Coordinates of C-alpha atoms in Angstrom, one line a residue:
M1 CA 151.5 49.3 103.6
D2 CA 152.6 48.5 107.1
T3 CA 154.5 51.2 109.0
C4 CA 157.5 48.9 109.3
L5 CA 159.6 47.9 106.4
A6 CA 157.6 45.8 104.0
A7 CA 158.8 42.2 103.8
E8 CA 160.8 41.7 100.6
R9 CA 159.2 39.5 98.1
D10 CA 160.9 36.2 97.4
V11 CA 161.6 37.0 93.8
M12 CA 164.2 34.2 93.6
A13 CA 161.5 31.6 94.3
E14 CA 161.5 31.1 90.6
P15 CA 164.5 29.5 88.9
V16 CA 167.1 32.1 88.1
T17 CA 166.9 31.4 84.4
D18 CA 163.1 32.1 84.5
T19 CA 163.7 35.4 86.4
W20 CA 166.3 36.4 83.9
A21 CA 164.2 35.6 80.9
A22 CA 161.3 37.5 82.4
F23 CA 163.5 40.6 83.0
C24 CA 164.9 40.4 79.5
A25 CA 161.4 40.3 78.0
I26 CA 160.3 43.3 80.1
N27 CA 163.4 45.3 79.2
A28 CA 162.9 44.5 75.5
H29 CA 159.2 45.6 75.7
R30 CA 160.0 48.9 77.3
R31 CA 160.2 51.5 74.6
A32 CA 159.6 55.3 74.4
V33 CA 156.1 55.1 73.0
R34 CA 154.6 58.4 71.6
D35 CA 151.4 57.1 70.2
F36 CA 148.8 55.8 72.7
D37 CA 145.5 54.1 72.0
G38 CA 143.5 56.4 74.3
G39 CA 142.3 53.5 76.4
A40 CA 141.9 53.8 80.2
V41 CA 144.5 52.5 82.6
A42 CA 143.1 51.2 85.9
D43 CA 143.9 53.2 89.0
E44 CA 145.1 50.0 90.7
D45 CA 147.7 49.4 88.0
M46 CA 149.0 52.9 88.3
R47 CA 149.2 52.6 92.1
A48 CA 151.0 49.3 91.7
V49 CA 153.7 50.6 89.3
L50 CA 154.3 53.7 91.5
A51 CA 154.6 51.5 94.6
E52 CA 157.3 49.5 92.8
A53 CA 159.2 52.7 91.9
Q54 CA 159.3 53.4 95.7
L55 CA 161.5 50.4 96.1
A56 CA 164.3 52.0 94.1
P57 CA 167.6 52.7 95.9
S58 CA 168.7 56.2 97.0
S59 CA 171.7 57.6 98.8
N60 CA 171.3 57.1 102.5
N61 CA 167.6 56.1 101.7
L62 CA 166.7 59.8 101.6
Q63 CA 164.3 59.5 98.7
P64 CA 164.4 63.2 97.8
Y65 CA 161.6 63.1 95.3
Q66 CA 157.8 62.8 94.8
F67 CA 155.8 61.4 91.9
H68 CA 152.9 63.7 90.9
W69 CA 150.3 61.5 89.3
I70 CA 148.2 63.7 87.0
R71 CA 144.8 62.0 86.7
A72 CA 142.2 64.8 86.3
P73 CA 141.6 65.4 82.5
H74 CA 141.6 69.2 82.8
L75 CA 144.9 69.3 84.7
R76 CA 146.4 66.6 82.4
A77 CA 145.6 68.8 79.4
Q78 CA 147.2 71.8 81.0
C79 CA 150.3 69.7 81.8
A80 CA 150.4 68.4 78.3
A81 CA 150.4 71.9 77.0
A82 CA 153.3 72.7 79.3
C83 CA 155.0 69.7 77.6
H84 CA 154.6 71.6 74.3
N85 CA 151.7 69.3 73.4
Q86 CA 154.1 66.5 72.4
R87 CA 152.2 63.5 71.0
A88 CA 153.1 61.4 74.0
A89 CA 151.9 64.0 76.5
A90 CA 148.7 64.8 74.6
G91 CA 147.7 61.2 74.0
A92 CA 148.7 59.7 77.4
W93 CA 146.1 58.4 79.8
A94 CA 148.2 59.7 82.7
L95 CA 151.2 61.9 83.2
I96 CA 153.7 61.5 86.0
V97 CA 155.7 64.5 87.0
L98 CA 158.9 63.9 89.0
A99 CA 159.5 66.6 91.6
V100 CA 162.8 66.7 93.4
S101 CA 163.9 69.0 96.2
N102 CA 166.3 69.2 99.1
A103 CA 163.4 69.8 101.4
L104 CA 162.1 66.4 100.7
C105 CA 165.2 64.9 102.4
A106 CA 164.2 66.5 105.7
R107 CA 160.7 65.0 105.3
T108 CA 162.2 61.6 104.7
L109 CA 164.5 61.9 107.7
D110 CA 161.5 62.8 110.0
G111 CA 159.7 59.7 108.7
W112 CA 162.8 57.5 109.1
V113 CA 163.3 58.6 112.7
E114 CA 159.8 57.4 113.5
Q115 CA 160.4 54.2 111.5
V116 CA 163.5 53.3 113.5
E117 CA 161.7 53.7 116.8
V118 CA 158.6 51.5 115.9
C119 CA 160.0 48.8 113.6
P120 CA 160.0 45.5 115.7
E121 CA 162.5 43.9 113.3
L122 CA 165.3 46.3 114.5
D123 CA 167.2 45.4 117.7
E124 CA 168.6 48.0 120.0
A125 CA 172.0 47.9 118.4
S126 CA 170.5 48.5 115.0
R127 CA 168.4 51.4 116.4
A128 CA 171.5 53.0 117.9
Y129 CA 173.3 52.7 114.6
H130 CA 170.4 54.3 112.6
R131 CA 170.0 57.1 115.2
K132 CA 173.6 58.0 114.8
Q133 CA 173.4 57.9 111.0
L134 CA 170.2 60.0 111.0
K135 CA 171.9 62.6 113.2
I136 CA 174.9 62.8 110.9
Q137 CA 172.7 63.1 107.8
R138 CA 170.6 65.9 109.3
L139 CA 173.8 67.8 110.3
F140 CA 175.3 67.3 106.8
G141 CA 172.0 68.5 105.2
R142 CA 172.3 71.8 107.2
I143 CA 176.0 72.3 106.5
A144 CA 175.9 71.2 102.8
G145 CA 172.9 73.5 102.0
I146 CA 174.7 76.7 103.0
S147 CA 174.9 79.1 100.0
L148 CA 178.5 80.0 100.7
W149 CA 179.5 76.6 99.2
T150 CA 178.2 77.7 95.7
P151 CA 181.0 80.1 94.7
L152 CA 183.6 77.8 96.3
M153 CA 182.4 74.7 94.4
A154 CA 182.2 76.8 91.2
L155 CA 185.8 77.6 91.6
A156 CA 186.7 74.0 92.6
S157 CA 184.9 72.5 89.6
W158 CA 186.6 74.9 87.2
I159 CA 190.0 73.8 88.5
D160 CA 188.9 70.1 88.4
P161 CA 185.6 69.3 86.6
V162 CA 185.3 66.0 88.4
L163 CA 184.2 67.9 91.5
M164 CA 181.2 69.4 89.7
F165 CA 178.7 67.1 91.3
V166 CA 179.9 67.2 94.9
P167 CA 176.7 67.8 96.9
L168 CA 177.7 71.1 98.5
G169 CA 175.7 74.3 98.2
P170 CA 172.0 74.5 97.3
S171 CA 172.7 73.8 93.6
G172 CA 175.0 70.9 94.4
M173 CA 172.4 69.4 96.7
R174 CA 169.7 69.7 93.9
H175 CA 172.1 68.0 91.4
W176 CA 172.6 65.2 94.0
A177 CA 168.9 64.8 94.6
T178 CA 168.1 64.7 90.9
R179 CA 170.7 62.0 90.3
N180 CA 169.2 59.9 93.1
S181 CA 165.7 60.3 91.5
L182 CA 166.8 58.7 88.3
Y183 CA 167.0 55.2 89.9
A184 CA 163.3 55.5 90.7
V185 CA 162.5 56.7 87.2
Q186 CA 164.1 53.7 85.6
T187 CA 162.4 51.4 88.1
L188 CA 159.1 53.0 87.2
L189 CA 159.6 52.6 83.5
L190 CA 160.4 48.9 83.9
A191 CA 157.4 48.4 86.3
I192 CA 155.1 50.0 83.7
A193 CA 156.4 47.6 81.0
A194 CA 156.0 44.7 83.4
K195 CA 152.3 45.7 83.8
G196 CA 151.9 45.5 80.0
L197 CA 151.6 49.2 79.7
D198 CA 153.8 51.7 77.9
S199 CA 155.6 54.9 78.7
C200 CA 157.5 57.8 77.3
P201 CA 160.0 59.8 79.4
M202 CA 160.1 63.4 78.3
E203 CA 162.6 66.2 78.9
G204 CA 160.9 68.8 76.6
F205 CA 158.7 70.8 78.9
S206 CA 158.3 74.1 80.7
A207 CA 159.4 73.4 84.2
R208 CA 158.1 76.8 85.3
K209 CA 154.6 76.2 84.0
L210 CA 154.4 72.7 85.5
A211 CA 155.6 73.9 88.9
R212 CA 152.9 76.6 88.8
L213 CA 150.2 74.1 87.8
L214 CA 151.2 71.7 90.5
K215 CA 151.8 74.5 93.1
L216 CA 155.3 73.1 93.8
P217 CA 157.3 75.0 96.4
R218 CA 160.3 77.1 95.5
G219 CA 163.5 75.1 95.2
T220 CA 161.7 72.1 93.5
V221 CA 163.2 70.9 90.2
I222 CA 161.5 68.7 87.6
P223 CA 163.9 66.3 85.9
V224 CA 161.4 64.4 83.8
V225 CA 157.8 63.9 82.9
I226 CA 156.5 60.4 82.1
A227 CA 153.6 59.7 79.8
V228 CA 151.7 56.5 80.5
G229 CA 149.2 54.5 78.5
R230 CA 148.9 51.7 76.0
R231 CA 150.6 51.8 72.7
A232 CA 148.4 52.3 69.6
L233 CA 148.3 49.4 67.1
D234 CA 149.9 51.7 64.6
A235 CA 152.4 53.2 67.0
R236 CA 155.8 53.7 65.4
I237 CA 158.3 51.4 67.0
E238 CA 161.5 51.4 65.1
P239 CA 164.3 48.9 65.5
R240 CA 166.3 49.6 68.6
W241 CA 169.9 50.6 68.1
R242 CA 172.7 51.0 70.7
V243 CA 176.4 51.6 70.4
P244 CA 178.4 48.4 70.2
F245 CA 179.0 46.6 73.4
D246 CA 182.8 47.1 73.2
A247 CA 182.3 50.9 72.8
A248 CA 179.9 51.1 75.8
I249 CA 181.6 48.7 78.2
V250 CA 185.2 49.3 79.3
E251 CA 186.8 46.4 81.1
H252 CA 189.6 47.1 83.5

């Protein structure tokens, strides 16, 4: 991909009704599949869906996450064991482990600084704006990550729980980074479905074992592991149920 911002695809070239129908079909196809057929998934398909996940939004474009694509059969078996050998993990063609850390924000800032300077589509006014924002974000990262914030925020959130997720202190920053990663997770799940593949997001795993297997640096958290493959012909797909619209949606 070019070092400059990739040109956005003209997704609205199709009539809006066709785009909406396609999205609804993809959204309906996406299910948490636990029984895969064992068939291979092409590397180019995996790369394509992961590239789509990279287009997900994140606060200040900091993208504080990495997707670890587990391809090697031996490592995949070890990771599946760390996922308690769930059916989805054991039978998947590939596993994707989402790793999140505050340190990845600094990596993103370094790359974004270079991007601002070389992207020909940015005029000087835009460059000046982004330079200022990047400086503010780097300063905030240094201040917000100070451990002293942890007891202060614990007290503040006890007084008013709405403050629990304010991104101050190492733990608060990790919570913030994890929340940001979930946009990319849902984008990935829908991209997998759009490719005609299937997935199963899993929360039941030993994060410590996975971190050791993948040699993740201290401070990294793992919010989710995603199994990828194609559903077996006899995969159990039950009718989907959700709470009623009026219970889930509150209009003001």
